[in-house]
């Protein structure tokens, strides 16, 4: 019979506190750090199946008190370099020049990079090809699209081949009838004549080829489009769908634009403009939109109204779907927006009702994305449920003044522009943190701005929402933007509201992390993230979930 002192470490259960922390505290380590290290080592031992002693042997030595991290403000922190080797649009150089009409795009779901981008690409190629000399066009025999990287790996689940074909036959994302895309899914053998000069070339889904998923591509979402005359290439272009529906091509240079009234590269500079001019981030953004794009205030607001209305429409449309509706694809996922909305409205606790209906709004818009219906990139298709839920809640439930929501849309755009400028909006580059994380951050800024929060509170809300998505991977099950994407939009919306609630109730000047620092962390995390978790469906839930 053994007494307690005789029991060896590896005979004890993992929850036995005596197994976790030895009694002697090493010199140079305070008790709190010592206990924490002991707990971490014990947890690691439980997870990796080693004894605690084996795990401790490979654990890093404890830092002495004098070696602890420098206290901010006492020692300068080395600047963390931005991820210059990410394939982001402007690589963070120069002032932000993006405009709302480039950023908020209406198009068919389910993915801005895998649906809207490819459709814009083939539509662009179709327009280029149509300009070729008539004698060249007379010899043309075939149009061919090749998809590479993530476009090839998960394109089937995103309807990339249907979107690419639609662009080739002259359809644009903002005006395409989603029923046309549905018909390509239901009748995949359809053949369409494409008129190029006097020549008519037949195209079908067979002309869109799922090519290599791995290779040395300039961007993970690479595709080529060719016009052929037999084996001769009449025109070929390599394109990149770089996230959020933005497209580039080999040799791309950003278009020349007018200088902004208030040039800024960072949130710090943007906020300085607002504070120095005793105005809001939204008003600074409005002035820049007008100067960069050469538009009047009325024109800028007219476009924003179009986007707001489209967001409201997508939530309404999603909520109106039957509770028994099943989304397209092999997951056979039931729609849940209408059920969640109805049941949440019956909740006897007001706070639970609020969280429930906000989630339902996000589910509704995101399910519309899953159906391939029209959605708005804010910033992407996968995250298309996040901002519409906040816009719908503010306008339709709380009856917030429309001008305040317009201001919120401009502040949200600033957040999206900065993330695009210094990091990425593409899950193929940065995982889900770049989609839902940025959408949540934009939505937090939208809510704060709509409620007239000072610029620092807008920044803090956006920072907080983005911070708590860092590291989030992209692993859509079966390559369909449904699981985890649809519920993830609801969580992105709720986190956005939480970020706004914290930012508007804390003492703003005590908020410890700046938005620019978190964007740097987003870029660095994107760079370090294992490629399996960047919209390839080769890891995570995409591997662990069994479809039957
Ligand atoms: S997991 Fe996130 S990033 Fe990936 S497709 Fe879904 S919503 Fe987009």
Coordinates of C-alpha atoms and ligand atoms in Angstrom, one line a residue:
X1 CA 0.0 0.0 0.0
X2 CA 1.4 3.4 -0.9
X3 CA 0.9 6.6 1.0
X4 CA 0.6 10.0 -0.8
X5 CA 4.4 10.7 -0.6
X6 CA 5.0 7.4 -2.5
X7 CA 3.0 8.3 -5.6
X8 CA 5.1 9.1 -8.6
X9 CA 4.3 12.2 -10.8
X10 CA 3.2 10.0 -13.7
X11 CA 0.7 8.0 -11.5
X12 CA -1.3 11.1 -10.7
X13 CA -4.3 12.3 -12.7
X14 CA -3.7 15.5 -14.8
X15 CA -6.0 17.5 -12.6
X16 CA -4.2 16.6 -9.4
X17 CA -2.9 20.0 -8.2
X18 CA 0.0 18.4 -6.5
X19 CA 1.1 17.1 -9.9
X20 CA 1.2 20.6 -11.4
X21 CA 3.5 22.8 -9.4
X22 CA 6.6 21.8 -7.5
X23 CA 7.1 23.5 -4.3
X24 CA 10.5 25.2 -4.8
X25 CA 10.6 28.5 -6.6
X26 CA 13.8 28.9 -8.6
X27 CA 15.9 32.0 -7.9
X28 CA 15.2 35.0 -10.1
X29 CA 11.5 34.0 -10.8
X30 CA 8.5 35.5 -9.0
X31 CA 5.8 33.2 -7.7
X32 CA 3.2 34.2 -10.2
X33 CA 5.5 33.4 -13.2
X34 CA 6.7 30.3 -11.5
X35 CA 3.1 29.0 -11.0
X36 CA 2.2 29.9 -14.6
X37 CA 5.2 28.1 -16.0
X38 CA 4.4 25.1 -14.0
X39 CA 0.8 25.1 -15.2
X40 CA 1.9 25.5 -18.9
X41 CA 4.4 22.6 -18.6
X42 CA 1.8 20.4 -17.0
X43 CA -0.8 21.2 -19.6
X44 CA 1.8 20.5 -22.3
X45 CA 2.6 17.2 -20.7
X46 CA -1.1 16.2 -20.7
X47 CA -1.5 17.2 -24.4
X48 CA 1.7 15.6 -25.7
X49 CA 1.5 12.5 -23.6
X50 CA 4.9 13.0 -22.1
X51 CA 5.6 13.0 -18.4
X52 CA 5.9 16.3 -16.7
X53 CA 9.6 15.8 -16.2
X54 CA 10.2 15.1 -19.9
X55 CA 8.2 18.1 -21.0
X56 CA 10.0 20.4 -18.5
X57 CA 13.4 19.3 -20.0
X58 CA 12.4 20.8 -23.4
X59 CA 10.6 23.8 -22.1
X60 CA 12.5 27.1 -22.4
X61 CA 14.2 28.3 -19.2
X62 CA 12.3 30.8 -17.0
X63 CA 13.1 34.4 -17.7
X64 CA 14.6 36.1 -14.7
X65 CA 12.7 39.1 -13.4
X66 CA 15.3 41.5 -14.8
X67 CA 14.9 39.9 -18.3
X68 CA 11.2 40.5 -18.5
X69 CA 9.8 42.4 -21.5
X70 CA 10.6 46.2 -21.6
X71 CA 7.9 48.4 -20.2
X72 CA 6.3 50.5 -22.9
X73 CA 7.4 54.1 -22.7
X74 CA 10.6 53.3 -20.9
X75 CA 12.4 51.5 -23.7
X76 CA 11.8 52.1 -27.4
X77 CA 10.3 49.2 -29.1
X78 CA 11.9 48.2 -32.4
X79 CA 9.6 48.9 -35.3
X80 CA 8.0 45.7 -36.6
X81 CA 8.5 45.7 -40.4
X82 CA 5.5 45.4 -42.5
X83 CA 5.1 42.3 -44.6
X84 CA 6.6 43.7 -47.8
X85 CA 6.6 40.3 -49.5
X86 CA 2.9 39.8 -49.2
X87 CA 1.2 40.2 -52.5
X88 CA -0.8 43.1 -51.3
X89 CA -2.1 45.7 -53.8
X90 CA 0.1 48.7 -52.9
X91 CA 2.6 47.2 -50.5
X92 CA 1.9 49.9 -48.0
X93 CA 3.8 52.7 -49.8
X94 CA 2.4 56.2 -50.3
X95 CA -0.9 57.5 -49.1
X96 CA -4.1 55.5 -49.1
X97 CA -5.9 56.1 -52.4
X98 CA -8.6 53.5 -52.4
X99 CA -12.2 54.9 -52.9
X100 CA -15.5 53.6 -51.8
X101 CA -16.7 52.5 -55.3
X102 CA -13.6 50.3 -55.6
X103 CA -14.0 48.9 -52.2
X104 CA -17.7 48.2 -51.6
X105 CA -18.7 46.0 -54.6
X106 CA -22.0 44.4 -55.3
X107 CA -21.7 40.9 -56.8
X108 CA -22.7 37.3 -56.6
X109 CA -21.6 35.2 -53.7
X110 CA -20.0 33.2 -52.4
X111 CA -16.5 34.7 -52.6
X112 CA -15.2 38.0 -53.6
X113 CA -11.8 36.5 -54.6
X114 CA -13.1 33.3 -56.1
X115 CA -16.3 34.5 -57.7
X116 CA -16.4 38.3 -58.2
X117 CA -12.7 38.6 -58.9
X118 CA -12.6 35.8 -61.6
X119 CA -15.8 37.2 -63.2
X120 CA -14.2 40.7 -63.4
X121 CA -11.0 39.1 -64.8
X122 CA -12.7 37.2 -67.6
X123 CA -14.9 40.2 -68.4
X124 CA -11.8 42.4 -68.6
X125 CA -10.2 39.8 -70.9
X126 CA -13.3 39.7 -73.1
X127 CA -13.1 43.5 -73.4
X128 CA -9.4 43.4 -74.3
X129 CA -9.9 40.6 -76.8
X130 CA -12.7 42.5 -78.5
X131 CA -10.2 45.3 -79.3
X132 CA -7.9 43.1 -81.3
X133 CA -7.6 43.8 -85.1
X134 CA -10.4 42.2 -87.2
X135 CA -8.0 40.0 -89.2
X136 CA -6.6 38.5 -86.0
X137 CA -10.1 37.9 -84.5
X138 CA -11.1 36.3 -87.8
X139 CA -8.6 33.4 -87.0
X140 CA -9.7 32.9 -83.4
X141 CA -11.0 29.4 -82.5
X142 CA -11.1 29.1 -78.7
X143 CA -11.2 31.0 -75.4
X144 CA -9.5 29.2 -72.5
X145 CA -9.3 29.9 -68.8
X146 CA -6.8 28.1 -66.5
X147 CA -7.2 28.4 -62.7
X148 CA -4.2 27.9 -60.4
X149 CA -3.5 27.8 -56.6
X150 CA -6.4 28.4 -54.3
X151 CA -8.7 29.2 -57.2
X152 CA -8.1 25.7 -58.4
X153 CA -8.0 24.1 -54.9
X154 CA -11.4 25.5 -53.8
X155 CA -12.9 27.0 -56.9
X156 CA -15.4 24.2 -57.3
X157 CA -17.0 25.0 -54.0
X158 CA -17.0 28.7 -54.8
X159 CA -18.5 28.4 -58.3
X160 CA -15.3 29.9 -59.8
X161 CA -15.8 28.2 -63.2
X162 CA -19.3 29.5 -63.5
X163 CA -18.2 33.0 -62.6
X164 CA -15.3 32.8 -65.0
X165 CA -17.6 31.7 -67.8
X166 CA -20.1 34.4 -67.0
X167 CA -17.4 37.1 -67.4
X168 CA -16.4 35.6 -70.7
X169 CA -19.9 35.8 -72.1
X170 CA -20.0 39.5 -71.1
X171 CA -21.7 39.4 -67.7
X172 CA -20.5 41.8 -64.9
X173 CA -20.7 41.0 -61.2
X174 CA -22.9 44.0 -60.2
X175 CA -25.6 43.3 -62.8
X176 CA -25.4 39.5 -63.4
X177 CA -28.6 37.7 -62.6
X178 CA -27.8 35.1 -60.0
X179 CA -30.3 32.8 -61.8
X180 CA -27.9 32.8 -64.7
X181 CA -25.2 31.4 -62.5
X182 CA -27.7 28.9 -61.0
X183 CA -28.6 27.8 -64.5
X184 CA -24.9 27.0 -65.2
X185 CA -24.9 24.9 -62.1
X186 CA -28.1 23.1 -63.0
X187 CA -27.3 22.7 -66.7
X188 CA -23.5 22.6 -66.9
X189 CA -23.4 21.5 -70.6
X190 CA -24.8 24.8 -71.9
X191 CA -22.8 26.4 -74.8
X192 CA -22.7 30.2 -75.3
X193 CA -21.6 32.1 -78.4
X194 CA -19.1 34.9 -77.7
X195 CA -19.0 37.6 -80.3
X196 CA -15.5 39.0 -81.0
X197 CA -15.6 41.3 -84.0
X198 CA -17.2 39.3 -86.8
X199 CA -16.2 36.0 -85.2
X200 CA -18.4 34.0 -82.9
X201 CA -16.6 31.5 -80.6
X202 CA -18.6 28.9 -78.6
X203 CA -17.6 28.7 -74.9
X204 CA -18.8 26.4 -72.1
X205 CA -17.7 25.3 -68.6
X206 CA -15.3 22.9 -70.4
X207 CA -13.2 25.9 -71.4
X208 CA -12.5 26.7 -67.7
X209 CA -9.7 24.3 -66.5
X210 CA -8.9 23.5 -62.9
X211 CA -5.1 23.5 -63.2
X212 CA -2.2 23.1 -60.7
X213 CA -3.0 23.8 -57.1
X214 CA 0.6 24.1 -56.1
X215 CA 3.4 26.0 -57.8
X216 CA 5.5 29.2 -57.8
X217 CA 2.6 31.6 -58.5
X218 CA 2.9 35.3 -58.1
X219 CA -0.3 35.2 -56.1
X220 CA -2.2 32.3 -54.6
X221 CA -5.2 33.3 -56.7
X222 CA -3.7 33.2 -60.1
X223 CA -5.5 32.5 -63.4
X224 CA -4.6 32.9 -67.1
X225 CA -7.0 33.6 -69.9
X226 CA -6.1 32.9 -73.6
X227 CA -7.6 33.6 -77.0
X228 CA -6.3 30.9 -79.3
X229 CA -6.2 30.3 -83.1
X230 CA -5.6 26.6 -83.1
X231 CA -2.4 26.2 -81.1
X232 CA -1.3 29.8 -81.7
X233 CA -1.9 32.3 -78.9
X234 CA -3.5 35.5 -80.1
X235 CA -3.8 37.1 -76.7
X236 CA -2.9 35.8 -73.2
X237 CA -3.0 37.5 -69.8
X238 CA -2.0 36.3 -66.4
X239 CA -4.3 37.7 -63.7
X240 CA -4.5 37.8 -59.9
X241 CA -7.7 38.0 -57.8
X242 CA -6.1 39.7 -54.9
X243 CA -9.1 39.7 -52.4
X244 CA -12.2 41.8 -51.9
X245 CA -13.0 41.5 -55.7
X246 CA -9.9 43.5 -56.5
X247 CA -8.0 42.3 -59.6
X248 CA -4.4 42.8 -60.9
X249 CA -2.5 41.3 -63.8
X250 CA 1.1 40.7 -64.8
X251 CA 2.8 44.1 -65.1
X252 CA 0.0 45.8 -63.2
X253 CA 0.6 49.4 -62.0
X254 CA -2.1 51.1 -59.8
X255 CA -4.1 53.7 -61.8
X256 CA -3.1 57.3 -61.5
X257 CA -5.4 59.2 -59.1
X258 CA -5.8 62.7 -57.8
X259 CA -4.0 63.5 -54.5
X260 CA -6.2 63.2 -51.4
X261 CA -7.0 66.4 -49.5
X262 CA -5.8 64.7 -46.3
X263 CA -3.1 62.2 -47.2
X264 CA -2.6 59.4 -44.7
X265 CA -0.8 56.1 -44.5
X266 CA -1.7 55.1 -41.0
X267 CA -4.5 55.4 -38.5
X268 CA -2.3 57.7 -36.5
X269 CA -2.0 60.1 -39.5
X270 CA -5.7 59.8 -40.2
X271 CA -6.7 60.5 -36.7
X272 CA -4.3 63.5 -36.5
X273 CA -6.2 65.0 -39.5
X274 CA -9.5 64.6 -37.8
X275 CA -8.3 65.9 -34.4
X276 CA -6.3 68.8 -35.8
X277 CA -9.3 69.9 -37.9
X278 CA -11.7 69.4 -35.1
X279 CA -13.8 67.0 -37.2
X280 CA -14.5 63.3 -37.6
X281 CA -12.8 60.5 -39.4
X282 CA -15.9 60.2 -41.6
X283 CA -15.6 63.9 -42.7
X284 CA -11.8 63.4 -43.5
X285 CA -12.7 60.4 -45.6
X286 CA -15.5 62.2 -47.4
X287 CA -13.1 65.0 -48.4
X288 CA -10.6 62.4 -49.6
X289 CA -13.2 60.5 -51.6
X290 CA -14.2 63.8 -53.3
X291 CA -10.6 64.8 -54.1
X292 CA -9.2 61.4 -55.2
X293 CA -12.2 60.4 -57.4
X294 CA -13.2 64.0 -58.4
X295 CA -16.8 63.5 -57.2
X296 CA -19.2 65.8 -55.5
X297 CA -20.5 65.1 -52.0
X298 CA -23.8 64.1 -53.4
X299 CA -22.2 61.6 -55.7
X300 CA -20.2 60.0 -52.9
X301 CA -23.3 59.7 -50.7
X302 CA -25.4 58.4 -53.6
X303 CA -23.0 55.6 -54.0
X304 CA -22.9 54.9 -50.2
X305 CA -26.7 54.9 -50.1
X306 CA -26.7 52.3 -52.9
X307 CA -24.4 50.1 -50.8
X308 CA -26.5 50.7 -47.6
X309 CA -29.7 49.8 -49.5
X310 CA -28.1 46.6 -50.9
X311 CA -26.9 45.6 -47.4
X312 CA -30.4 46.0 -46.0
X313 CA -31.9 44.1 -49.0
X314 CA -29.5 41.2 -48.5
X315 CA -30.5 40.8 -44.8
X316 CA -34.2 41.1 -45.7
X317 CA -33.9 38.6 -48.5
X318 CA -32.0 36.1 -46.2
X319 CA -34.6 36.4 -43.4
X320 CA -37.4 35.8 -45.8
X321 CA -36.1 32.4 -46.8
X322 CA -37.9 29.3 -45.6
X323 CA -36.7 27.7 -42.4
X324 CA -36.4 24.5 -44.4
X325 CA -34.2 25.9 -47.1
X326 CA -31.1 23.9 -47.8
X327 CA -28.0 25.7 -49.2
X328 CA -26.4 24.4 -52.4
X329 CA -23.5 22.0 -52.2
X330 CA -22.6 18.7 -50.6
X331 CA -22.8 19.9 -46.9
X332 CA -26.6 20.1 -47.2
X333 CA -26.6 22.9 -44.7
X334 CA -29.9 24.1 -43.6
X335 CA -30.6 27.8 -43.5
X336 CA -31.0 29.0 -39.9
X337 CA -31.4 32.8 -40.1
X338 CA -35.2 32.8 -40.0
X339 CA -35.4 30.3 -37.1
X340 CA -32.7 32.1 -35.1
X341 CA -34.5 35.4 -35.7
X342 CA -38.0 34.1 -34.7
X343 CA -36.8 32.4 -31.6
X344 CA -34.5 35.2 -30.5
X345 CA -37.4 37.6 -30.7
X346 CA -39.2 35.4 -28.2
X347 CA -36.4 35.5 -25.7
X348 CA -37.5 37.0 -22.4
X349 CA -34.1 38.7 -21.8
X350 CA -33.5 41.9 -23.8
X351 CA -29.7 41.4 -24.0
X352 CA -30.1 37.8 -25.3
X353 CA -32.7 39.1 -27.8
X354 CA -30.2 41.7 -29.0
X355 CA -27.4 39.2 -29.5
X356 CA -29.8 36.7 -31.1
X357 CA -31.3 39.1 -33.7
X358 CA -27.9 40.6 -34.6
X359 CA -26.6 37.1 -35.2
X360 CA -29.7 36.3 -37.3
X361 CA -29.1 39.4 -39.5
X362 CA -25.5 38.3 -40.1
X363 CA -26.6 34.7 -40.8
X364 CA -29.3 36.0 -43.2
X365 CA -26.8 38.0 -45.3
X366 CA -24.2 35.3 -45.2
X367 CA -26.6 32.6 -46.2
X368 CA -27.5 34.8 -49.2
X369 CA -23.8 34.6 -50.0
X370 CA -23.8 30.9 -49.7
X371 CA -26.7 30.8 -52.2
X372 CA -24.7 32.7 -54.7
X373 CA -27.1 35.7 -54.5
X374 CA -26.0 39.3 -54.7
X375 CA -23.9 40.4 -51.7
X376 CA -21.6 43.3 -50.9
X377 CA -17.9 43.0 -50.4
X378 CA -17.2 44.6 -47.0
X379 CA -14.5 43.6 -47.4
X380 CA -15.2 40.2 -49.0
X381 CA -17.9 37.8 -50.0
X382 CA -17.1 35.3 -47.2
X383 CA -17.5 38.1 -44.6
X384 CA -20.6 39.5 -46.4
X385 CA -22.8 38.9 -43.4
X386 CA -20.9 41.0 -40.8
X387 CA -21.4 44.7 -41.8
X388 CA -24.9 44.3 -43.2
X389 CA -26.1 43.0 -39.8
X390 CA -24.8 46.1 -38.1
X391 CA -26.2 48.4 -40.8
X392 CA -29.6 46.7 -40.7
X393 CA -29.6 46.8 -36.9
X394 CA -28.8 50.5 -36.8
X395 CA -31.2 51.6 -39.6
X396 CA -34.1 49.2 -39.4
X397 CA -34.2 48.4 -35.7
X398 CA -32.7 51.3 -33.9
X399 CA -33.8 53.8 -36.6
X400 CA -30.5 55.7 -36.4
X401 CA -30.4 58.6 -38.8
X402 CA -29.2 57.6 -42.3
X403 CA -26.5 60.3 -42.3
X404 CA -24.9 58.8 -39.2
X405 CA -24.9 55.4 -41.0
X406 CA -23.3 57.0 -44.0
X407 CA -20.6 58.4 -41.7
X408 CA -20.2 55.0 -40.3
X409 CA -19.7 53.5 -43.8
X410 CA -16.9 56.0 -44.5
X411 CA -15.2 55.3 -41.2
X412 CA -15.5 51.6 -41.9
X413 CA -14.0 52.1 -45.3
X414 CA -11.0 53.8 -43.8
X415 CA -10.4 50.6 -41.6
X416 CA -10.7 48.4 -44.7
X417 CA -8.4 50.6 -46.7
X418 CA -5.7 50.5 -44.0
X419 CA -5.9 46.7 -43.7
X420 CA -5.7 46.4 -47.5
X421 CA -2.8 48.9 -47.7
X422 CA -0.6 47.3 -45.1
X423 CA -1.7 43.7 -44.8
X424 CA -4.3 41.8 -46.9
X425 CA -8.0 41.2 -47.4
X426 CA -7.4 37.8 -49.0
X427 CA -7.9 34.6 -47.1
X428 CA -5.6 32.9 -49.6
X429 CA -2.9 35.2 -48.2
X430 CA -3.9 35.7 -44.6
X431 CA -6.6 33.3 -43.6
X432 CA -9.9 34.3 -42.1
X433 CA -8.5 37.0 -39.9
X434 CA -8.1 39.0 -43.2
X435 CA -11.8 38.5 -44.0
X436 CA -14.0 38.2 -41.0
X437 CA -11.4 40.0 -38.8
X438 CA -11.3 43.0 -41.1
X439 CA -15.1 43.0 -41.5
X440 CA -15.6 42.9 -37.7
X441 CA -13.1 45.8 -37.3
X442 CA -14.9 47.8 -40.0
X443 CA -18.2 47.1 -38.3
X444 CA -17.0 48.3 -34.9
X445 CA -15.8 51.5 -36.5
X446 CA -19.2 51.8 -38.2
X447 CA -21.1 51.5 -35.0
X448 CA -18.8 53.9 -33.1
X449 CA -18.9 56.5 -35.8
X450 CA -22.7 56.2 -36.2
X451 CA -23.0 57.0 -32.5
X452 CA -20.7 60.1 -32.8
X453 CA -17.9 58.6 -30.9
X454 CA -14.6 60.6 -30.9
X455 CA -11.9 59.5 -33.3
X456 CA -9.9 57.7 -30.6
X457 CA -13.0 55.6 -29.7
X458 CA -13.5 54.7 -33.4
X459 CA -9.9 53.6 -33.6
X460 CA -10.1 51.7 -30.3
X461 CA -13.3 49.9 -31.3
X462 CA -11.8 48.9 -34.7
X463 CA -8.5 47.8 -33.0
X464 CA -10.2 45.7 -30.5
X465 CA -12.4 43.9 -33.0
X466 CA -9.4 43.1 -35.3
X467 CA -7.1 42.1 -32.4
X468 CA -9.5 39.4 -31.3
X469 CA -9.5 37.8 -34.8
X470 CA -5.8 37.6 -35.2
X471 CA -4.6 34.2 -36.2
X472 CA -7.9 33.0 -37.4
X473 CA -7.5 30.4 -40.2
X474 CA -9.5 29.8 -43.3
X475 CA -10.6 26.1 -43.7
X476 CA -14.0 26.1 -45.5
X477 CA -15.5 22.6 -45.4
X478 CA -15.6 21.0 -48.8
X479 CA -14.4 24.3 -50.3
X480 CA -17.9 25.8 -49.8
X481 CA -18.2 29.2 -48.1
X482 CA -20.7 27.9 -45.6
X483 CA -19.0 26.1 -42.7
X484 CA -17.5 27.8 -40.7
X485 CA -18.1 31.0 -42.8
X486 CA -21.9 31.6 -42.1
X487 CA -21.8 31.4 -38.4
X488 CA -18.4 33.1 -38.4
X489 CA -20.2 36.2 -39.8
X490 CA -22.5 36.2 -36.8
X491 CA -19.6 36.0 -34.4
X492 CA -17.8 38.8 -36.4
X493 CA -20.9 41.0 -35.9
X494 CA -21.3 40.2 -32.2
X495 CA -17.6 40.8 -31.6
X496 CA -17.8 44.1 -33.5
X497 CA -20.6 45.2 -31.2
X498 CA -18.6 44.0 -28.1
X499 CA -15.6 46.0 -29.3
X500 CA -17.8 49.1 -29.7
X501 CA -19.3 48.5 -26.3
X502 CA -15.9 48.2 -24.6
X503 CA -14.4 51.1 -26.6
X504 CA -17.3 53.5 -25.8
X505 CA -17.4 52.6 -22.1
X506 CA -13.7 52.3 -21.3
X507 CA -11.4 55.4 -20.6
X508 CA -10.3 55.8 -24.2
X509 CA -6.8 57.1 -23.5
X510 CA -6.0 54.0 -21.5
X511 CA -6.6 51.7 -24.5
X512 CA -3.2 50.0 -24.7
X513 CA -3.0 48.8 -28.3
X514 CA -3.0 51.1 -31.4
X515 CA -4.8 50.1 -34.6
X516 CA -1.7 50.4 -36.7
X517 CA 0.1 47.9 -34.4
X518 CA -2.7 45.4 -34.8
X519 CA -2.6 45.8 -38.6
X520 CA 1.1 45.1 -38.5
X521 CA 0.3 42.0 -36.4
X522 CA -2.3 41.0 -39.0
X523 CA 0.4 41.3 -41.8
X524 CA 3.0 39.4 -39.8
X525 CA 0.6 36.6 -38.8
X526 CA -0.6 36.3 -42.4
X527 CA 3.0 35.9 -43.5
X528 CA 3.7 33.2 -40.9
X529 CA 0.5 31.3 -41.2
X530 CA 0.8 27.8 -42.5
X531 CA -0.3 27.7 -46.2
X532 CA -2.7 24.9 -45.4
X533 CA -4.9 27.3 -43.5
X534 CA -5.2 29.8 -46.4
X535 CA -8.3 28.9 -48.2
X536 CA -7.0 25.5 -49.5
X537 CA -9.5 23.3 -47.6
X538 CA -6.5 21.0 -46.8
X539 CA -6.6 21.4 -43.0
X540 CA -8.6 22.3 -39.9
X541 CA -12.4 21.9 -40.1
X542 CA -12.1 21.1 -43.9
X543 CA -10.3 17.9 -42.8
X544 CA -11.9 17.0 -39.5
X545 CA -15.6 17.4 -40.6
X546 CA -16.9 14.3 -42.2
X547 CA -19.7 14.7 -44.8
X548 CA -22.1 11.8 -45.2
Ligands
LIG1 S1 -13.3 30.5 -43.4 FE1 -13.4 32.7 -43.3 S2 -11.9 33.4 -44.9 FE2 -12.3 31.2 -45.3 S3 -13.9 31.2 -46.8 FE3 -14.9 31.1 -44.8 S4 -15.3 33.2 -44.3 FE4 -13.9 33.3 -45.9

